[in-house]
Coordinates of C-alpha atoms in Angstrom, one line a residue:
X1 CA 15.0 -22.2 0.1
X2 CA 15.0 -20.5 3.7
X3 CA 15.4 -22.2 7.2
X4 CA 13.7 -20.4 10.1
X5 CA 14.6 -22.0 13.4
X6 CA 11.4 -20.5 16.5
X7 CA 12.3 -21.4 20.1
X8 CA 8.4 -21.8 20.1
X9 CA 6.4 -22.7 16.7
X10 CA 2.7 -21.9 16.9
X11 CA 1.0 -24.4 14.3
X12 CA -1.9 -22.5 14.5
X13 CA -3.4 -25.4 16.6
X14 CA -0.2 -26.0 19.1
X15 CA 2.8 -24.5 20.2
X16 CA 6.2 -26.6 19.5
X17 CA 9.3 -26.8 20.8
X18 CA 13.1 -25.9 19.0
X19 CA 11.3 -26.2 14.9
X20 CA 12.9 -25.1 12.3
X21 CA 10.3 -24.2 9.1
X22 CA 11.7 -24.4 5.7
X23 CA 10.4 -23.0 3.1
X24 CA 10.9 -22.9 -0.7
X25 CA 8.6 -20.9 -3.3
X26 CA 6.8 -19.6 -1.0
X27 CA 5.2 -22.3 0.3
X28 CA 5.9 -23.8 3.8
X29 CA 8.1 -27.2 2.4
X30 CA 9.0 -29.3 6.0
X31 CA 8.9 -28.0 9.4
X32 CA 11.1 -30.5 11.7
X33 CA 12.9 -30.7 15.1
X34 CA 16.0 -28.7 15.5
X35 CA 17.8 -31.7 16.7
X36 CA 17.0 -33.7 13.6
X37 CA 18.5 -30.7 11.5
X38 CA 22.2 -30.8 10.5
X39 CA 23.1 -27.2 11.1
X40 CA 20.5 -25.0 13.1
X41 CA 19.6 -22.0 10.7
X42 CA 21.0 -18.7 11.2
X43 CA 17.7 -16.8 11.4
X44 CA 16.5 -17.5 14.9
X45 CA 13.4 -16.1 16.7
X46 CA 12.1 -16.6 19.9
X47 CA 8.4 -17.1 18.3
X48 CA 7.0 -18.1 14.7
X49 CA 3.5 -18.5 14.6
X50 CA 1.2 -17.7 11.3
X51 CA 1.1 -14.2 10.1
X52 CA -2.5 -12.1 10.8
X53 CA -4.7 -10.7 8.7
X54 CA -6.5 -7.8 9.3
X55 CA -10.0 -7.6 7.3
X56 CA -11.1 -3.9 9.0
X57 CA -8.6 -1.0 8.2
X58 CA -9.3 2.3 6.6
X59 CA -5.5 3.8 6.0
X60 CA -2.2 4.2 7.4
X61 CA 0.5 7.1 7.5
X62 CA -1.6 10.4 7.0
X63 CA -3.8 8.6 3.5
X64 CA -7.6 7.7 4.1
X65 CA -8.4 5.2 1.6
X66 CA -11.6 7.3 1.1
X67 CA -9.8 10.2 1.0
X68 CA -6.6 9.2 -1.2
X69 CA -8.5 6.6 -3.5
X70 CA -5.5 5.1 -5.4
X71 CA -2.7 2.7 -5.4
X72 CA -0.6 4.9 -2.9
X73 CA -3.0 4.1 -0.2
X74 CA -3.0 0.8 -0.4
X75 CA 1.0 0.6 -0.4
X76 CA 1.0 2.7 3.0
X77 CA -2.2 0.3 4.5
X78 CA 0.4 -2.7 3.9
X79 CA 3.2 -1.1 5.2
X80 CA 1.6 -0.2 8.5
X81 CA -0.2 -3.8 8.6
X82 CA 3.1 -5.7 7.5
X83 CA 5.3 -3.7 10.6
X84 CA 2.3 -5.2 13.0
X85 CA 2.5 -8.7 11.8
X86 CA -0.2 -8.9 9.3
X87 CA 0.6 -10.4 6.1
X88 CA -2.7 -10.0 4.5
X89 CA -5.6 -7.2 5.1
X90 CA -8.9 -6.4 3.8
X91 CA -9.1 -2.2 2.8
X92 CA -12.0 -1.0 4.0
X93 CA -14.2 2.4 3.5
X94 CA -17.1 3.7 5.0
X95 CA -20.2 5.0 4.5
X96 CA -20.1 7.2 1.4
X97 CA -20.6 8.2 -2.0
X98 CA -21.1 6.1 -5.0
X99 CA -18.1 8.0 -6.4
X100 CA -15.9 7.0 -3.7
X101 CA -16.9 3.3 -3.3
X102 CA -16.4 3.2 -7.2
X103 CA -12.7 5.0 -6.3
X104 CA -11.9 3.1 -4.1
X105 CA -12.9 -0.1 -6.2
X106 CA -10.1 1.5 -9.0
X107 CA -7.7 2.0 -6.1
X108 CA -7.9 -1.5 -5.4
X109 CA -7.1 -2.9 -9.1
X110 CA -4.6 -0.5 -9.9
X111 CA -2.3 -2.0 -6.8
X112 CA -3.1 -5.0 -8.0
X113 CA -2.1 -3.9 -11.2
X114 CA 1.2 -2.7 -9.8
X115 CA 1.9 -5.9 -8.2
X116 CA 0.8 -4.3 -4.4
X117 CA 1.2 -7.2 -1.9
X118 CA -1.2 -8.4 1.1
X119 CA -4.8 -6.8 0.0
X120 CA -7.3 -9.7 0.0
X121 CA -9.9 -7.2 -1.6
X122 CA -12.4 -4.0 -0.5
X123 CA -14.8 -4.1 2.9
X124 CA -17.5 -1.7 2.1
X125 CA -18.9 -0.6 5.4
X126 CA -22.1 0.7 4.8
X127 CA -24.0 3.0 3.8
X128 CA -27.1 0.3 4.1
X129 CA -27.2 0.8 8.0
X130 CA -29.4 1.4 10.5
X131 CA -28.9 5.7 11.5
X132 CA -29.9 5.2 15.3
X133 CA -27.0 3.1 15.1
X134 CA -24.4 5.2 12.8
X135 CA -21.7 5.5 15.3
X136 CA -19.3 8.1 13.3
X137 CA -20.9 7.6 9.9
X138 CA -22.5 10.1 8.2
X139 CA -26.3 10.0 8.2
X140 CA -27.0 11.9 5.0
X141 CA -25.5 8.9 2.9
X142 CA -27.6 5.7 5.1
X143 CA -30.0 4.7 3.5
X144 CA -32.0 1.4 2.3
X145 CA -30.5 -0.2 -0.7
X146 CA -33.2 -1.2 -3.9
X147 CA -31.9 -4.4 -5.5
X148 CA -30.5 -2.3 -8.9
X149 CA -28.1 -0.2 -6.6
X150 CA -27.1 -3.5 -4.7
X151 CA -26.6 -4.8 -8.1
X152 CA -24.6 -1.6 -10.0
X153 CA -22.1 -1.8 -6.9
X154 CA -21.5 -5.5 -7.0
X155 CA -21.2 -5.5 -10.4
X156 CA -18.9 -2.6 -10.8
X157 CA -16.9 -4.2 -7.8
X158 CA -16.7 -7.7 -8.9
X159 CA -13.4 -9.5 -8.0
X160 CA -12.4 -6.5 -5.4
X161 CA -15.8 -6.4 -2.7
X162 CA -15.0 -9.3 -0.9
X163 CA -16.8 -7.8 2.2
X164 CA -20.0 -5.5 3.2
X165 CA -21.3 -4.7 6.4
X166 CA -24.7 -3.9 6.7
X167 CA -27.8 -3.6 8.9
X168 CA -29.9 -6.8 7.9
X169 CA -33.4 -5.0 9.3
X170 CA -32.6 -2.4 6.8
X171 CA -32.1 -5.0 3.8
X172 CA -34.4 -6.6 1.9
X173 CA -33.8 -10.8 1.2
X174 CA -33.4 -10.2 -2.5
X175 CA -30.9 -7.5 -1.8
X176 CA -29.3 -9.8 0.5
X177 CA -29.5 -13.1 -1.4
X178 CA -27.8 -10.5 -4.3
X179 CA -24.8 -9.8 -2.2
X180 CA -24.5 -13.2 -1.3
X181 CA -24.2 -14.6 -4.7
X182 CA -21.3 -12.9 -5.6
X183 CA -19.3 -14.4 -3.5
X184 CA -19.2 -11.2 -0.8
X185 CA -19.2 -12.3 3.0
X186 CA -21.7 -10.6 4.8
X187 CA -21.2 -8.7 8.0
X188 CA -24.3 -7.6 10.1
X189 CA -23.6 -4.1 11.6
X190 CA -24.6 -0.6 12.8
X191 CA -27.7 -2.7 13.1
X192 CA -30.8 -1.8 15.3
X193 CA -31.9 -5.0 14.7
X194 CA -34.4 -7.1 17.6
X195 CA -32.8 -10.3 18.6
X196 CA -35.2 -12.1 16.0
X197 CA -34.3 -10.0 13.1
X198 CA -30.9 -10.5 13.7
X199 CA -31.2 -14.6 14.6
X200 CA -33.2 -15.1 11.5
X201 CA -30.7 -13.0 9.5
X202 CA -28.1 -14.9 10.6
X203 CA -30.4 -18.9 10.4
X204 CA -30.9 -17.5 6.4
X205 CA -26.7 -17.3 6.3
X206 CA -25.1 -14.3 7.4
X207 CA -21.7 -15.6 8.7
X208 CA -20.1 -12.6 10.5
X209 CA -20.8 -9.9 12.5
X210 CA -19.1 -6.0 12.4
X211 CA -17.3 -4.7 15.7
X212 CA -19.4 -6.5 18.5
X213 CA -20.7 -4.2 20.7
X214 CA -20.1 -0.8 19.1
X215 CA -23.1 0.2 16.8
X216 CA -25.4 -2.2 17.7
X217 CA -28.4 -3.0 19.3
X218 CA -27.3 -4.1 22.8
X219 CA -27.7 -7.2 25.4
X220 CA -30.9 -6.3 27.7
X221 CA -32.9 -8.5 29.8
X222 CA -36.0 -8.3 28.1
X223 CA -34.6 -6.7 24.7
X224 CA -31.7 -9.7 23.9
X225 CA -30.8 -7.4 20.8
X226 CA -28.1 -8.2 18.0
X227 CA -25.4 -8.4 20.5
X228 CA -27.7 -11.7 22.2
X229 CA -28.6 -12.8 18.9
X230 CA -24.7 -13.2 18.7
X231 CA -24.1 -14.8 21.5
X232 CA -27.0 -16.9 21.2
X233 CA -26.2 -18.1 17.4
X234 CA -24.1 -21.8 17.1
X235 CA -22.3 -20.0 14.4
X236 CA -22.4 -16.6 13.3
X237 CA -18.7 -15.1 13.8
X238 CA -18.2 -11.7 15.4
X239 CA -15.2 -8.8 15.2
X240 CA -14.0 -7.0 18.3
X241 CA -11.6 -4.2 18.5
X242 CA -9.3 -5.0 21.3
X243 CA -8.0 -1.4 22.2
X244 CA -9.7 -0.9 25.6
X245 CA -11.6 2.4 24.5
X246 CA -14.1 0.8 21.7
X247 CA -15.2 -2.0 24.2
X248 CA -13.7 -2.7 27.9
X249 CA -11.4 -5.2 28.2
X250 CA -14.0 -7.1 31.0
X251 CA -16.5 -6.9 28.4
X252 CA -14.0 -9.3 25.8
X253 CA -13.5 -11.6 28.5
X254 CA -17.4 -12.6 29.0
X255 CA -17.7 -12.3 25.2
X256 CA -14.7 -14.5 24.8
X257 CA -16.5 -17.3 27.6
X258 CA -19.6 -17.3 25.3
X259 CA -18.2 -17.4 22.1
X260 CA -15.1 -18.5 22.3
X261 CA -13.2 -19.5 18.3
X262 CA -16.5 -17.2 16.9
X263 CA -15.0 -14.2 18.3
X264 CA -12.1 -12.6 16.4
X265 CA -9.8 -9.1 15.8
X266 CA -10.2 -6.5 14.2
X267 CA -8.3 -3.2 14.1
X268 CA -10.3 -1.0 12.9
X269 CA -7.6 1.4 12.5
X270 CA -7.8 4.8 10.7
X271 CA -5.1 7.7 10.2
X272 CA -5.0 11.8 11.0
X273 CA -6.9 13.1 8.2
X274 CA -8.6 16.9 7.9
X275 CA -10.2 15.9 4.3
X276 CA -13.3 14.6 3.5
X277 CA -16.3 13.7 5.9
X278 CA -14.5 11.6 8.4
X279 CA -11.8 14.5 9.8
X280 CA -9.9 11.3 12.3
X281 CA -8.2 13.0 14.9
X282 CA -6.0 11.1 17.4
X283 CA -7.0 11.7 21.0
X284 CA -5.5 9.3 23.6
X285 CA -4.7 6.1 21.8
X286 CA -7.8 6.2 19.6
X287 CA -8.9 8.4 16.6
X288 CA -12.4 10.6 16.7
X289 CA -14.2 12.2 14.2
X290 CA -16.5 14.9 15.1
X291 CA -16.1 14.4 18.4
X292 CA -17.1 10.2 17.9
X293 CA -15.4 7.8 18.5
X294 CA -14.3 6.7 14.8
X295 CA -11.7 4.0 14.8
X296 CA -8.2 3.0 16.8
X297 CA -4.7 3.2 17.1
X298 CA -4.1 -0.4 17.2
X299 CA -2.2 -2.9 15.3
X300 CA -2.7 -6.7 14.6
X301 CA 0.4 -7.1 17.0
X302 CA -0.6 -4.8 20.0
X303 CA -3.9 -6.0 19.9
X304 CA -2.3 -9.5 20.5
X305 CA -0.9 -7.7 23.4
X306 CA -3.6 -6.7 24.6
X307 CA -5.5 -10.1 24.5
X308 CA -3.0 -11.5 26.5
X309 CA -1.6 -8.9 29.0
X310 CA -4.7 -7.2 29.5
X311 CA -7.8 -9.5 28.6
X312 CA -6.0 -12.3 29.7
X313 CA -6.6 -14.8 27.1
X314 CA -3.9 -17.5 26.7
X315 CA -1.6 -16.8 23.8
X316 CA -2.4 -19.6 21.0
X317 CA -6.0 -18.4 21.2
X318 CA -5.0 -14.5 21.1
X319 CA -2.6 -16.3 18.2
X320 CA -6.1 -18.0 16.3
X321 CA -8.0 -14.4 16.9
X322 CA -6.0 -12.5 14.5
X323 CA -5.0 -15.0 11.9
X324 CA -7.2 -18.5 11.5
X325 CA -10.3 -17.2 12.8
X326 CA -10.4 -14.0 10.2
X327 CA -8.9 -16.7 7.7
X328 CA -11.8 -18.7 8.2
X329 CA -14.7 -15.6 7.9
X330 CA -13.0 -14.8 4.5
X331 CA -13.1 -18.7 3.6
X332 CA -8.8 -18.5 3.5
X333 CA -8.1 -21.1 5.9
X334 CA -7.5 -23.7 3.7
X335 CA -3.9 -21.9 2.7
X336 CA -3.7 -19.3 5.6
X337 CA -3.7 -18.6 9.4
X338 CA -1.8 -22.0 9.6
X339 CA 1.8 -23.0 9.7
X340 CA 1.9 -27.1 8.0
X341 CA 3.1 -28.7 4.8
X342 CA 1.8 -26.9 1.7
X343 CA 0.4 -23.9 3.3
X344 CA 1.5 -20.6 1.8
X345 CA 4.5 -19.1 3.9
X346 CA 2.9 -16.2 5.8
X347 CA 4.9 -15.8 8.8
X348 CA 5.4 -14.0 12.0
X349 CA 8.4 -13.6 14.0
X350 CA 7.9 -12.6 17.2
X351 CA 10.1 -11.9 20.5
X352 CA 9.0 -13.3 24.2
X353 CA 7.2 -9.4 24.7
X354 CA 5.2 -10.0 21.6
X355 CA 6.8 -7.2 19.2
X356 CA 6.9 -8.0 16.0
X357 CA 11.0 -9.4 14.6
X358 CA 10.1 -10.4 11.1
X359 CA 7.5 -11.0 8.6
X360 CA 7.6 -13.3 5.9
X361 CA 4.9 -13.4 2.9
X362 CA 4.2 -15.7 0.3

């Protein structure tokens, strides 16, 4: 059993005063007053709140998932996410090969296999996209998907796709009612899509959308696009890379106003690489590739900064963007991006400048 005592305990839905969380078997056991503890607990932090999750990353420390396809990858991904105060995170690979998306598929089991902590399962981004709205990916790979391909990756991927972004304009139903009954969450992206493609995509139960803004059909006056069909939708949740260089910082704050808890973080990070079709260089606090703009620099934690220092979004909603509202696209809520009774222990520690103390996983 372990005592944590927080100055300030984010619940996920409040902040609390002097709490001290105990946890035994990883699972979060009593959380309780400090004054109606015996002996405060030596392990004292200024904040706790729930640990993120991170369900758009590509690699860490110098290993492209979809250049290093193995178990090694995966290990470095949770490093890097577990020093910016994500517990969990979704590996993710772009728009490729068969043979990569089925290595990368391996890589995922065999860290599995080796007990690797934190990975919820494999986003495949792309290759069923739109190519006037590729962004960095490689155009020679997009293409339309028959229902047998849709079906050899999902079956070959079963238990490890948890995620694929696609353009729904570019997708048949079948193909799309495929994806969807295997359990995969479906995020609309690098989409070209008219605001009533997109609406009626998202009425016949696409929950998510992929990086708002970037790679998509955008918000005009007579041409409402994907990026109104978002706004417009009661439900459909979007991603958003808070580093100031994929979308300005004024631009989250009027897409925070309309969407408000549909509207969480991604980080979309990527690593140096030379290798493979996607050489990510970092220039100024972002990573290109061929010149594009092909991912960031960020962390769970400094996009938290961000939110609050520089969008200027109050802290238990920054909080709720990186851990309940991605818990709730990946239908984890129930166990994560909460600190109660019988939740799993995934914690954050945090200090008054919002670095990252301690982690604690379940």
């Amino acid at each position: 059993m372990e005592q944590y005592y927080a100055e300030r305990l984010f619940t996920g839905n409040e902040f609390l005063q002097q709490q001290v969380v105990t946890v035994a078997d990883g699972s979060i056991v009593d959380i309780a007053a400090a004054g109606t503890i015996a002996e405060r607990p030596s392990k004292q932090y200024e904040i706790i709140a729930p640990a993120f999750m991170d369900i758009q990353i590509y690699g860490a420390h110098g290993k492209l998932l979809a250049v290093y396809p193995e178990a090694d990858s995966l290990h470095k991904l949770y490093d890097y996410c577990s020093k910016g105060g994500a517990s969990h995170f979704q590996a993710t690979v772009a728009t490729n090969s068969k043979e990569v998306f089925f290595a990368c598929i391996d890589a995922v089991r065999a860290y599995w296999k080796e007990g690797g902590k934190g990975c919820i399962g494999l986003h495949v981004e792309g290759p069923w996209l739109h190519p006037v709205r590729k962004g960095a990916h490689i155009e020679s790979f997009i293409h339309s998907p028959s229902v047998e391909e849709a079906r050899e990756l999902l079956e070959y991927g079963k238990g490890v796709i948890t995620m694929i972004t696609l353009a729904p304009e570019v997708c048949s139903r079948e193909v799309i009612d495929l994806v969807r009954s295997y359990g995969v969450v479906i995020s609309a992206g690098h989409s070209n899509a008219t605001y009533e493609e997109a609406t009626a995509a998202f009425n016949a139960g696409i929950p998510a959308a992929t990086h708002l803004y970037n790679a998509m059909s955008p918000l005009q006056h007579r041409a409402p696009g994907i990026v109104g069909a978002i706004f417009d939708h009661p439900r459909v949740m979007a991603s958003i890379v808070p580093d100031g260089f994929h979308v300005d910082f004024a631009a989250i704050r009027i897409a925070k106003k309309i969407l408000q808890e549909r509207l969480f973080v991604i980080t979309d990070a990527v690593t140096e690489t030379s290798e493979g079709p996607y050489p990510h260089h970092l220039a100024a606090d972002r990573y290109e590739s061929n010149g594009i703009l092909s991912g960031s620099a960020l962390t769970m934690a400094s996009s938290v900064r961000n939110l609050v220092n520089k969008v200027g979004i109050e802290l238990g909603e920054a909080l709720r963007m990186v851990s309940l509202y991605p818990a709730q696209v990946m239908n984890r809520d129930k166990q994560m991006g909460k600190i109660a009774k019988g939740y799993k222990a995934n914690l954050v520690m945090l200090d008054n400048a919002l670095q990252v103390q301690a982690l604690v996983t379940a």
